[in-house]
Amino acid sequence: MEKLVVLSGAGISAESGISTFRDKGGLWEEHDIMEVASPEGWERNQKLVQRFYNERRRQLLDCEPNRAHKALVELEKYFDVEIITQNIDDLHERAGSKKVTHLHGELRKAQSTKYPDLVYEIEGWEIGDDDRCEKGFQLRPHVVWFGEPVPAMEAAIEIASRADIFVVVGTSLNVYPAAGLLDYVPSGTPLYLIDPGEVQYRGQSGINVIREKAGTGCAVLFEKLTGDQLPF
Ligand code: APR
């Protein structure tokens, strides 16, 4: 089977009711990135940061995967699909995608502040102020903050370098190194970009732009790639 690699961003979860970051009314309009998504912000005010992610985790419990997430699962009948996502929600997994690499962490997991490799599933939606790892250190969100390394990037580069088809959906391609994955896609690989907005991307010539929201855009992609109609 051909390998279909997808790089997804916040836009794929927008139709599930989860805010994007840089759109009008997005998360970064209401919060100071450095206050809630940086190690410095954590050191300054751990309670504020915990509350920010606890609130996003609580909201996630009320959200469901949408047609776009499900279309990518349906494509597994035709391709070896690998998802590389910048999203920290678990909607790809809940839709049924089998191969998902999270570049920026996972909202429903916590990690030790002292031993970042100690990672725990969060029951419910809160990391409590006194929740500790097995070695007694405070737990924090298992999220890659600005200025922190992206441990999954090496694996993601390896996946992108083996793509027979590469799809970008719902990301402004503003954040590196994630956006740089495009540079590792073998030249000549068919490239698709699904986004209702104008996305600036560098280099890549001949990208097939599908100027739609993710739900419709993934249905259009499905038909282009398989010749079949998306059955939902
Ligand atoms: N369907 C598809 N795309 C959409 C939709 C939709 N319904 N609504 C918005 N979009 C597009 C926007 O046009 C934009 O290009 O989704 C993109 C969202 O861009 P950002 O808000 O910048 O989100 P993202 O690219 O995922 O941000 C990357 O930045 O803040 C960090 O760690 C955070 O992972 C995040 C990273």
Short mmCIF file of C-alpha atoms and ligand atoms in Angstrom, two decimals:
data_model
loop_
_atom_site.label_atom_id
_atom_site.label_comp_id
_atom_site.label_asym_id
_atom_site.label_seq_id
_atom_site.Cartn_x
_atom_site.Cartn_y
_atom_site.Cartn_z
CA MET A 1 0.00 0.00 0.00
CA GLU A 2 1.20 3.52 -0.71
CA LYS A 3 2.10 5.61 2.36
CA LEU A 4 -0.19 8.59 2.88
CA VAL A 5 1.27 11.00 5.44
CA VAL A 6 -0.89 13.73 6.98
CA LEU A 7 0.39 16.77 8.90
CA SER A 8 -2.56 18.14 10.86
CA GLY A 9 -3.02 21.28 12.92
CA ALA A 10 -5.68 22.97 15.03
CA GLY A 11 -7.91 23.59 12.00
CA ILE A 12 -8.81 19.90 11.70
CA SER A 13 -10.37 20.04 15.18
CA ALA A 14 -12.15 23.39 14.64
CA GLU A 15 -15.36 21.68 13.48
CA SER A 16 -15.29 19.62 16.67
CA GLY A 17 -15.60 22.89 18.59
CA ILE A 18 -11.94 23.30 19.59
CA SER A 19 -10.47 26.79 19.08
CA THR A 20 -7.52 27.26 16.77
CA PHE A 21 -4.63 29.47 17.92
CA ARG A 22 -4.16 32.24 15.37
CA ASP A 23 -7.58 32.67 13.84
CA LYS A 24 -9.76 35.56 14.95
CA GLY A 25 -10.92 34.74 18.47
CA GLY A 26 -8.31 32.01 18.67
CA LEU A 27 -6.55 30.85 21.83
CA TRP A 28 -3.60 33.16 21.37
CA GLU A 29 -5.90 36.14 21.12
CA GLU A 30 -7.22 35.43 24.62
CA HIS A 31 -4.05 34.27 26.30
CA ASP A 32 -0.44 35.41 26.34
CA ILE A 33 1.45 32.47 24.76
CA MET A 34 4.45 33.02 27.01
CA GLU A 35 2.24 33.05 30.11
CA VAL A 36 0.62 29.67 29.47
CA ALA A 37 2.80 27.80 26.94
CA SER A 38 6.41 28.35 28.00
CA PRO A 39 8.69 27.01 30.76
CA GLU A 40 9.13 30.60 31.98
CA GLY A 41 5.35 30.99 32.31
CA TRP A 42 5.23 27.72 34.26
CA GLU A 43 7.96 28.89 36.64
CA ARG A 44 6.16 32.21 37.10
CA ASN A 45 2.68 30.85 37.78
CA GLN A 46 2.13 27.09 37.84
CA LYS A 47 -1.49 27.43 39.01
CA LEU A 48 -2.36 29.65 35.99
CA VAL A 49 -0.77 27.19 33.56
CA GLN A 50 -2.40 24.15 35.19
CA ARG A 51 -5.77 25.95 35.06
CA PHE A 52 -5.30 26.81 31.35
CA TYR A 53 -4.70 23.17 30.41
CA ASN A 54 -7.26 21.77 32.88
CA GLU A 55 -9.87 23.98 31.20
CA ARG A 56 -8.85 22.82 27.68
CA ARG A 57 -8.89 19.19 28.92
CA ARG A 58 -12.37 19.66 30.40
CA GLN A 59 -13.63 21.13 27.10
CA LEU A 60 -12.07 18.24 25.15
CA LEU A 61 -14.18 15.73 27.10
CA ASP A 62 -17.27 17.31 25.47
CA CYS A 63 -15.83 17.21 21.91
CA GLU A 64 -16.11 14.46 19.33
CA PRO A 65 -14.01 13.64 16.24
CA ASN A 66 -15.49 15.25 13.14
CA ARG A 67 -15.93 14.18 9.51
CA ALA A 68 -12.32 15.10 8.69
CA HIS A 69 -10.84 12.86 11.40
CA LYS A 70 -13.15 10.06 10.25
CA ALA A 71 -12.26 10.54 6.57
CA LEU A 72 -8.59 9.99 7.42
CA VAL A 73 -9.58 6.73 9.11
CA GLU A 74 -11.59 5.68 6.01
CA LEU A 75 -8.49 6.30 3.88
CA GLU A 76 -6.77 3.51 5.85
CA LYS A 77 -8.75 1.12 3.64
CA TYR A 78 -6.78 2.39 0.63
CA PHE A 79 -3.44 3.60 2.02
CA ASP A 80 -0.94 3.06 4.81
CA VAL A 81 -1.96 6.26 6.63
CA GLU A 82 0.37 7.94 9.14
CA ILE A 83 -0.83 11.02 10.98
CA ILE A 84 1.69 13.55 12.29
CA THR A 85 -0.25 16.04 14.36
CA GLN A 86 0.61 19.31 16.09
CA ASN A 87 -2.61 18.94 18.05
CA ILE A 88 -2.63 17.84 21.66
CA ASP A 89 -6.24 16.61 21.50
CA ASP A 90 -6.96 12.89 21.10
CA LEU A 91 -9.55 13.23 18.33
CA HIS A 92 -7.48 11.37 15.71
CA GLU A 93 -7.18 8.41 18.08
CA ARG A 94 -10.82 8.56 19.10
CA ALA A 95 -11.83 8.60 15.41
CA GLY A 96 -9.86 5.36 14.99
CA SER A 97 -6.55 6.42 13.39
CA LYS A 98 -4.00 3.75 14.18
CA LYS A 99 -0.72 5.59 13.57
CA VAL A 100 -0.61 9.01 15.23
CA THR A 101 2.57 10.92 16.14
CA HIS A 102 2.04 13.93 18.43
CA LEU A 103 4.71 16.58 17.87
CA HIS A 104 3.54 18.93 20.63
CA GLY A 105 2.43 16.44 23.28
CA GLU A 106 -0.90 15.11 24.47
CA LEU A 107 -3.43 17.05 26.53
CA ARG A 108 -4.76 13.96 28.33
CA LYS A 109 -1.35 13.02 29.68
CA ALA A 110 0.81 14.46 32.47
CA GLN A 111 4.59 14.31 32.89
CA SER A 112 6.93 14.61 35.82
CA THR A 113 8.52 18.06 36.17
CA LYS A 114 11.80 16.38 37.14
CA TYR A 115 11.73 13.23 34.94
CA PRO A 116 9.96 14.18 31.66
CA ASP A 117 10.02 10.54 30.50
CA LEU A 118 7.65 9.66 33.35
CA VAL A 119 4.32 10.18 31.56
CA TYR A 120 0.87 9.33 32.94
CA GLU A 121 -2.66 9.14 31.52
CA ILE A 122 -4.88 11.68 33.30
CA GLU A 123 -8.09 10.19 34.68
CA GLY A 124 -10.81 12.84 34.32
CA TRP A 125 -9.68 16.32 33.34
CA GLU A 126 -7.56 17.80 36.06
CA ILE A 127 -3.92 17.76 37.08
CA GLY A 128 -4.16 18.74 40.74
CA ASP A 129 -1.70 21.19 42.28
CA ASP A 130 -0.38 18.39 44.49
CA ASP A 131 -0.35 15.55 41.95
CA ARG A 132 3.08 13.98 41.91
CA CYS A 133 5.01 11.43 39.87
CA GLU A 134 6.15 8.11 41.37
CA LYS A 135 9.37 9.81 42.48
CA GLY A 136 7.50 12.55 44.30
CA PHE A 137 7.83 15.44 41.85
CA GLN A 138 5.00 17.73 40.69
CA LEU A 139 3.14 16.71 37.54
CA ARG A 140 2.74 19.17 34.62
CA PRO A 141 0.91 18.93 31.27
CA HIS A 142 2.60 16.54 28.81
CA VAL A 143 2.79 19.38 26.27
CA VAL A 144 5.78 20.78 24.35
CA TRP A 145 6.02 24.45 25.29
CA PHE A 146 7.66 27.15 23.22
CA GLY A 147 11.41 26.90 23.61
CA GLU A 148 11.32 23.20 24.58
CA PRO A 149 12.69 20.40 22.40
CA VAL A 150 10.33 18.42 20.14
CA PRO A 151 11.29 14.81 20.94
CA ALA A 152 9.03 13.28 18.25
CA MET A 153 10.52 15.40 15.44
CA GLU A 154 13.12 12.78 14.44
CA ALA A 155 10.43 10.13 14.06
CA ALA A 156 8.22 12.58 12.15
CA ILE A 157 11.03 13.41 9.71
CA GLU A 158 11.55 9.71 9.07
CA ILE A 159 7.82 9.27 8.36
CA ALA A 160 7.64 12.35 6.09
CA SER A 161 10.69 11.17 4.13
CA ARG A 162 8.80 7.96 3.23
CA ALA A 163 5.59 9.65 2.05
CA ASP A 164 4.13 8.65 -1.32
CA ILE A 165 1.45 11.31 -0.81
CA PHE A 166 1.65 14.17 1.72
CA VAL A 167 -1.36 16.09 3.02
CA VAL A 168 -1.35 19.25 5.15
CA VAL A 169 -4.66 19.98 6.85
CA GLY A 170 -5.66 22.76 9.23
CA THR A 171 -2.32 24.33 10.03
CA SER A 172 -1.00 27.84 9.38
CA LEU A 173 2.52 26.36 9.06
CA ASN A 174 3.65 29.12 11.44
CA VAL A 175 5.50 26.98 13.95
CA TYR A 176 8.85 25.26 13.47
CA PRO A 177 10.23 22.68 13.47
CA ALA A 178 6.78 21.15 12.66
CA ALA A 179 6.24 23.29 9.55
CA GLY A 180 9.70 22.28 8.33
CA LEU A 181 8.49 18.72 7.78
CA LEU A 182 7.54 19.78 4.27
CA ASP A 183 11.25 20.05 3.51
CA TYR A 184 11.68 16.31 4.12
CA VAL A 185 8.98 15.16 1.74
CA PRO A 186 10.67 13.56 -1.28
CA SER A 187 10.55 15.91 -4.30
CA GLY A 188 7.87 14.96 -6.77
CA THR A 189 5.61 13.58 -4.01
CA PRO A 190 1.99 14.71 -4.59
CA LEU A 191 1.21 17.41 -2.00
CA TYR A 192 -2.26 18.50 -0.87
CA LEU A 193 -3.15 21.41 1.41
CA ILE A 194 -6.61 21.64 2.95
CA ASP A 195 -7.48 24.96 4.54
CA PRO A 196 -10.31 27.53 4.12
CA GLY A 197 -7.76 30.32 4.58
CA GLU A 198 -4.65 31.49 2.73
CA VAL A 199 -1.62 29.52 4.00
CA GLN A 200 1.91 30.75 3.32
CA TYR A 201 4.19 27.83 2.61
CA ARG A 202 7.76 27.98 1.40
CA GLY A 203 9.43 26.12 -1.40
CA GLN A 204 7.19 23.26 -2.52
CA SER A 205 5.94 23.89 -6.03
CA GLY A 206 2.83 22.22 -7.44
CA ILE A 207 0.94 21.91 -4.15
CA ASN A 208 -2.73 20.98 -4.69
CA VAL A 209 -4.72 23.47 -2.59
CA ILE A 210 -8.21 22.44 -1.48
CA ARG A 211 -9.64 25.71 -0.19
CA GLU A 212 -12.24 24.19 2.12
CA LYS A 213 -12.84 23.53 5.80
CA ALA A 214 -11.39 20.21 6.90
CA GLY A 215 -14.66 18.24 6.84
CA THR A 216 -15.49 19.13 3.24
CA GLY A 217 -11.84 19.29 2.19
CA CYS A 218 -11.10 15.76 3.39
CA ALA A 219 -14.17 14.48 1.52
CA VAL A 220 -12.86 16.16 -1.66
CA LEU A 221 -9.40 14.68 -1.00
CA PHE A 222 -10.93 11.24 -0.42
CA GLU A 223 -12.63 11.31 -3.82
CA LYS A 224 -9.49 12.61 -5.57
CA LEU A 225 -7.31 9.89 -4.06
CA THR A 226 -9.67 6.90 -4.21
CA GLY A 227 -12.17 7.68 -6.99
CA ASP A 228 -14.89 6.75 -4.47
CA GLN A 229 -17.29 8.97 -2.57
CA LEU A 230 -16.71 9.28 1.18
CA PRO A 231 -19.47 6.99 2.55
CA PHE A 232 -20.60 9.54 5.21
N1 APR B 1 -10.86 23.47 8.68
C1 APR B 1 -9.57 23.48 8.25
N2 APR B 1 -8.68 24.44 8.59
C2 APR B 1 -9.14 25.44 9.37
C3 APR B 1 -10.47 25.51 9.85
C4 APR B 1 -11.35 24.46 9.47
N3 APR B 1 -12.63 24.44 9.88
N4 APR B 1 -10.59 26.65 10.61
C5 APR B 1 -9.37 27.24 10.60
N5 APR B 1 -8.52 26.54 9.85
C6 APR B 1 -7.09 26.81 9.56
C7 APR B 1 -6.69 28.25 9.63
O1 APR B 1 -6.93 28.91 8.38
C8 APR B 1 -5.19 28.13 9.91
O2 APR B 1 -4.44 27.98 8.71
O3 APR B 1 -6.34 26.15 10.55
C9 APR B 1 -5.10 26.83 10.72
C10 APR B 1 -4.91 27.07 12.21
O4 APR B 1 -3.65 27.67 12.38
P1 APR B 1 -3.13 27.91 13.87
O5 APR B 1 -4.22 28.49 14.69
O6 APR B 1 -1.82 28.63 13.75
O7 APR B 1 -2.89 26.44 14.44
P2 APR B 1 -1.66 25.48 14.14
O8 APR B 1 -1.10 25.71 12.78
O9 APR B 1 -2.07 24.10 14.49
O10 APR B 1 -0.58 25.99 15.24
C11 APR B 1 0.61 25.24 15.32
O11 APR B 1 1.25 26.56 17.23
O12 APR B 1 0.61 27.55 19.19
C12 APR B 1 1.25 26.47 18.66
O13 APR B 1 1.53 24.40 19.68
C13 APR B 1 0.59 25.19 19.06
O14 APR B 1 0.36 23.18 17.75
C14 APR B 1 0.17 24.58 17.73
C15 APR B 1 1.10 25.24 16.74
#
